[in-house]
Every structure is written in structure tokens, then in C-alpha cells.
Short mmCIF file of the C-alpha atoms (twelve columns), coordinates in Angstrom:
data_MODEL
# 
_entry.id   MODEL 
# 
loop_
_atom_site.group_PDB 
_atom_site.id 
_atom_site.type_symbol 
_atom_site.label_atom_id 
_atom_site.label_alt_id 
_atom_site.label_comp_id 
_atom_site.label_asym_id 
_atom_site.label_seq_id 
_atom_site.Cartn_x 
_atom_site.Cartn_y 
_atom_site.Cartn_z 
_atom_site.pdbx_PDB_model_num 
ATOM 1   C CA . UNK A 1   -53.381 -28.647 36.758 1 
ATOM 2   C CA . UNK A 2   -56.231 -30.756 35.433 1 
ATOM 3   C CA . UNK A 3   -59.127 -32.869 37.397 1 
ATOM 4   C CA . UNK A 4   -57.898 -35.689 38.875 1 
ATOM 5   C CA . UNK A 5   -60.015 -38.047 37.379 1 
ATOM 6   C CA . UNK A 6   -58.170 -37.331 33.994 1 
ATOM 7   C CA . UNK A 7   -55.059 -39.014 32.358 1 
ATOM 8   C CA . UNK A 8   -51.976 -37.792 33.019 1 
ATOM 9   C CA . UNK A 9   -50.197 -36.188 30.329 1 
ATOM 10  C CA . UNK A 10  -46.876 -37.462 28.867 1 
ATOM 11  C CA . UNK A 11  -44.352 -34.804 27.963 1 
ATOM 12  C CA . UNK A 12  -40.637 -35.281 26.268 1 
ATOM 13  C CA . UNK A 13  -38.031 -32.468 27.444 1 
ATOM 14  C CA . UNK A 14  -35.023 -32.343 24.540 1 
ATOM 15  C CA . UNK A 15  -32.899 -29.515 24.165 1 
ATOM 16  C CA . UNK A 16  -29.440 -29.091 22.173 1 
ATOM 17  C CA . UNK A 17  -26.188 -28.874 23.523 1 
ATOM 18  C CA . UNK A 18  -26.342 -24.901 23.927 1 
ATOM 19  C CA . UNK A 19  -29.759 -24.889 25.336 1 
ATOM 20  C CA . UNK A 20  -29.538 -27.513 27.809 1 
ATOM 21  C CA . UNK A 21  -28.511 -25.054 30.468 1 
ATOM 22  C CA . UNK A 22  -31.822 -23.087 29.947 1 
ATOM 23  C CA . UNK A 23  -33.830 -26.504 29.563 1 
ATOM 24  C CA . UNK A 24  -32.807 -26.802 33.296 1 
ATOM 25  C CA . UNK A 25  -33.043 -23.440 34.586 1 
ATOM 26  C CA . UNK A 26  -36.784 -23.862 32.684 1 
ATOM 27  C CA . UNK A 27  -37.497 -27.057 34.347 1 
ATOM 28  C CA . UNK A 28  -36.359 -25.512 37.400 1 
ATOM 29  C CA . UNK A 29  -38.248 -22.908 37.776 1 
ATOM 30  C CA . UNK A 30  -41.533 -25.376 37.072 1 
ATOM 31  C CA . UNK A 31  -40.922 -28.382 38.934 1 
ATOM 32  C CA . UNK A 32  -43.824 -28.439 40.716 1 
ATOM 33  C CA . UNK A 33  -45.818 -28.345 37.192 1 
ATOM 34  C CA . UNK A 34  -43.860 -30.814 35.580 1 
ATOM 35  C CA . UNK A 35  -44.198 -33.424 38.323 1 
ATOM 36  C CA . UNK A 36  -47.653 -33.603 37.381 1 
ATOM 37  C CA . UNK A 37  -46.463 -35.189 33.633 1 
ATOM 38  C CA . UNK A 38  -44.975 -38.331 32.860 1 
ATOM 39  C CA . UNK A 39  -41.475 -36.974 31.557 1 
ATOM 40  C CA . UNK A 40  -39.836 -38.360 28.967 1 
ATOM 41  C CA . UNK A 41  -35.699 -36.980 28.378 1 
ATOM 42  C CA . UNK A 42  -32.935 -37.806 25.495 1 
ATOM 43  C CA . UNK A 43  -29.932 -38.234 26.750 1 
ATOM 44  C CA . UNK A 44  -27.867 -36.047 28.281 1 
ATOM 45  C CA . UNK A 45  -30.886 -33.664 28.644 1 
ATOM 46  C CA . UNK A 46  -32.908 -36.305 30.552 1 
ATOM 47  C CA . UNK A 47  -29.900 -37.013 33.105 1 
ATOM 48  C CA . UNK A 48  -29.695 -33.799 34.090 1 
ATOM 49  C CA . UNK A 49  -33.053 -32.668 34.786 1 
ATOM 50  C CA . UNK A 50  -32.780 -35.820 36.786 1 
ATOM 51  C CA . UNK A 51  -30.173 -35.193 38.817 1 
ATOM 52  C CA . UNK A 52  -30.461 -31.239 38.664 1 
ATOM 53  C CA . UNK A 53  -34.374 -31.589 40.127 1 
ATOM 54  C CA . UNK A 54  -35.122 -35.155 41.474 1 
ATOM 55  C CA . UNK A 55  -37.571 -35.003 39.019 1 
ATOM 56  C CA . UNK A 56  -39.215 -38.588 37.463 1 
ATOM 57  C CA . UNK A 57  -38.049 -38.885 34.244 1 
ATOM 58  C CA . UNK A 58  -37.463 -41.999 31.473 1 
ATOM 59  C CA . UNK A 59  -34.625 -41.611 29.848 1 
ATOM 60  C CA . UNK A 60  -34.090 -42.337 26.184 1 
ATOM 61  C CA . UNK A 61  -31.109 -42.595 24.409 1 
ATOM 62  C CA . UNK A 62  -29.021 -39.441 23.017 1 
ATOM 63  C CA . UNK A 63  -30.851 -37.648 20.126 1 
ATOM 64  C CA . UNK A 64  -27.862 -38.603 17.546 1 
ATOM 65  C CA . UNK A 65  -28.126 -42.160 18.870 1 
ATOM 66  C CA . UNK A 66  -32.134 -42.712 17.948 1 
ATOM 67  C CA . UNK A 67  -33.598 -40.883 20.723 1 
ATOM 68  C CA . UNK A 68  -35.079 -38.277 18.535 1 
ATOM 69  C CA . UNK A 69  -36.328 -41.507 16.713 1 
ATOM 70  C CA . UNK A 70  -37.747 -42.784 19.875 1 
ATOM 71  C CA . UNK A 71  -39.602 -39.706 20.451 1 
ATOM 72  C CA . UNK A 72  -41.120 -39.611 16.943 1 
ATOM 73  C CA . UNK A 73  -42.182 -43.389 17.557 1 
ATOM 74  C CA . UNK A 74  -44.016 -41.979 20.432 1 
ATOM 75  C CA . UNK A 75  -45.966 -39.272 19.068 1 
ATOM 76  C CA . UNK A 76  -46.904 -41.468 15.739 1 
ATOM 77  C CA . UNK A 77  -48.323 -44.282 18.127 1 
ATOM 78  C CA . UNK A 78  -49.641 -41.295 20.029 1 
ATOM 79  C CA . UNK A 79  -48.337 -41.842 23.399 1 
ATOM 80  C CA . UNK A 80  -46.799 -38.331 23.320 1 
ATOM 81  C CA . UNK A 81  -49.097 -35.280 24.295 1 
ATOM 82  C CA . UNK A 82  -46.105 -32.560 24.410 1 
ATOM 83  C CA . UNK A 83  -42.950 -31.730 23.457 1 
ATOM 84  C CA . UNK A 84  -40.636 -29.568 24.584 1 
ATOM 85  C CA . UNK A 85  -37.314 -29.096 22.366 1 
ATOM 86  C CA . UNK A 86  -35.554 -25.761 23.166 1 
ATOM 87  C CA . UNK A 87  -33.625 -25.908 19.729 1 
ATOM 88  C CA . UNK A 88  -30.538 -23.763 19.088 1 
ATOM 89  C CA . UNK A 89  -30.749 -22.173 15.493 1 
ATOM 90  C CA . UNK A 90  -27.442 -20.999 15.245 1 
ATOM 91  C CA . UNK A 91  -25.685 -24.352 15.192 1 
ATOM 92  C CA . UNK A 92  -25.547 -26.967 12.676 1 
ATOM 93  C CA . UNK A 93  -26.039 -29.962 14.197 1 
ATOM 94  C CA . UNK A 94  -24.731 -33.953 12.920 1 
ATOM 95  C CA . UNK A 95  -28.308 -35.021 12.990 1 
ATOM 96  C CA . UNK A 96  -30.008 -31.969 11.564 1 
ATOM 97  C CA . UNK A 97  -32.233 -35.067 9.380  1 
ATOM 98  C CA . UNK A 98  -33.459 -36.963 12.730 1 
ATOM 99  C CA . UNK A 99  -34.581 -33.054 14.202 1 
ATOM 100 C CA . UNK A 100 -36.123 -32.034 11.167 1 
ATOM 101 C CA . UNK A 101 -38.089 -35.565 11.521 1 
ATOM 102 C CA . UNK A 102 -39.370 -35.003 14.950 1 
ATOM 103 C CA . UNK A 103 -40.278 -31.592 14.410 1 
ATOM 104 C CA . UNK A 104 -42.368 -32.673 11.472 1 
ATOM 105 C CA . UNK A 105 -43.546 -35.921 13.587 1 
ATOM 106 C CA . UNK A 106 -44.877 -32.956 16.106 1 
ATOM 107 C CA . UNK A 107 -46.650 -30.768 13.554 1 
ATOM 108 C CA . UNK A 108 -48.178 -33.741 11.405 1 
ATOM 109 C CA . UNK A 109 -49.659 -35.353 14.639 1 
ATOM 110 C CA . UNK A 110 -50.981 -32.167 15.887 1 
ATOM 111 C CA . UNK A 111 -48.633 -32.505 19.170 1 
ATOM 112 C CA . UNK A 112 -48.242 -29.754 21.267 1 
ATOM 113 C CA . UNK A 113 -45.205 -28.123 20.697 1 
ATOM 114 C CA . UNK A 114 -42.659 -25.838 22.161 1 
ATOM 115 C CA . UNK A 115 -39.585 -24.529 20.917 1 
ATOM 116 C CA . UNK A 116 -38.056 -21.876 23.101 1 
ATOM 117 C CA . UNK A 117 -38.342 -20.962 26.927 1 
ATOM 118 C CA . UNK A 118 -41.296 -18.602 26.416 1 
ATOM 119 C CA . UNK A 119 -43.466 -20.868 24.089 1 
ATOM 120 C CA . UNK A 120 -42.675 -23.582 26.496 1 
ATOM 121 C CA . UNK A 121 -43.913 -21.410 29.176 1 
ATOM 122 C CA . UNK A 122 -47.363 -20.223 27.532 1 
ATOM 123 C CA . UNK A 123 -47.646 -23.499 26.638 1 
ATOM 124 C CA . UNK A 124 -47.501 -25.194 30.478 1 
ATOM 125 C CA . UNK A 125 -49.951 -22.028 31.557 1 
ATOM 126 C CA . UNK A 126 -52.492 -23.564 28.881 1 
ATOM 127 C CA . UNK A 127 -51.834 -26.896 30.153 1 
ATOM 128 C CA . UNK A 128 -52.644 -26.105 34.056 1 
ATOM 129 C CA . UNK A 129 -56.230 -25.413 33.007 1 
# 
């Protein structure tokens, strides 16, 4: 994945209702990749890649509850290197300000970003090296 001599690299998993199934079948599939990262979940998303892989992860509170906020704290104080958000553009969604936010959090602070399962995939091949 990376020397190991180097830091290890902190990654958020968030996904929306619809897409948490394929966050986990994602996660899933790259377990053994992901347990190199320190893993960071909202929610509902974070529980279940939990219990779903045994995988180490910190859970924050639901998105709608400030965990979207949370993340955005993280990448501003830059203690965030990526983030994974499968997002699910068909739906309105309650909190559509706080996603907005953290998207904009992610592209103002240069944060590596990934959106869907095949960005998030490219993106974890370009992190291995």
C-alpha cells in the first residue's frame, strides 16, 4: 500500500440511505485495503461496515445529526486525507445544506474525493502506490 515508514492515511466512509448497501458490498470487496486506513464512519454507515467486516472504524454521529459536520471539521483541521461518500442523486435528502457543505469542505481543501463505487475504486488503486 505505501512504505511503512509513512503515516497512515485517515479515510471517512459515508454513504446515503440507498447506497449504503453498495458502501458495504464496496468495503467488502476491499477489506484488506481499507485495514491499512484509519476509518472514520457516520452513523448508520459506520455500524455496519463494522459489524458487516470486523473492520476498525470510529464512528461519528448520523450525517443529519452533525456527523457530516464532524467530517468537515476534520478535513478543515486537515486530519482527513479521503473521503468516500457514495451519494444517491435521485433523492432529496433533509440535510441536502450539511452535504453540499462537506462536499465543498472536500473540494476547497483539495481532499481526495470519491463519489460513486468506481471513483472510489480508481481512487484506492492510486492510493496502494
Amino acid at each position: 500500500m505505501k512504505p511503512d515508514d509513512s503515516p497512515t492515511l485517515s479515510m471517512a466512509l459515508v454513504a446515503h440511505d440507498q447506497m449504503k448497501d453498495t458502501m458495504i458490498e464496496w468495503v467488502t470487496k476491499h477489506r484488506d485495503l481499507l485495514a491499512g486506513f484509519e476509518l472514520f464512519g457516520t452513523g448508520t454507515t459506520g455500524g455496519r461496515i463494522a459489524e458487516e467486516t470486523s473492520l476498525d472504524i470510529k464512528r461519528l454521529k448520523s450525517g443529519p445529526l452533525g456527523g457530516d459536520a464532524q467530517i468537515g471539521a476534520m478535513i478543515a483541521e486537515n486530519r482527513l486525507d479521503v473521503l468516500v461518500f457514495f451519494t444517491d442523486p435521485l433523492s432529496a435528502m433533509p440535510h441536502d445544506v450539511d452535504v453540499k457543505s462537506l462536499l465543498r469542505l472536500a473540494t476547497l481543501y483539495n481532499t481526495a474525493l470519491a463519489i460513486n463505487e468506481k471513483s472510489a475504486t480508481l481512487l484506492l488503486s492510486a492510493l496502494r502506490t
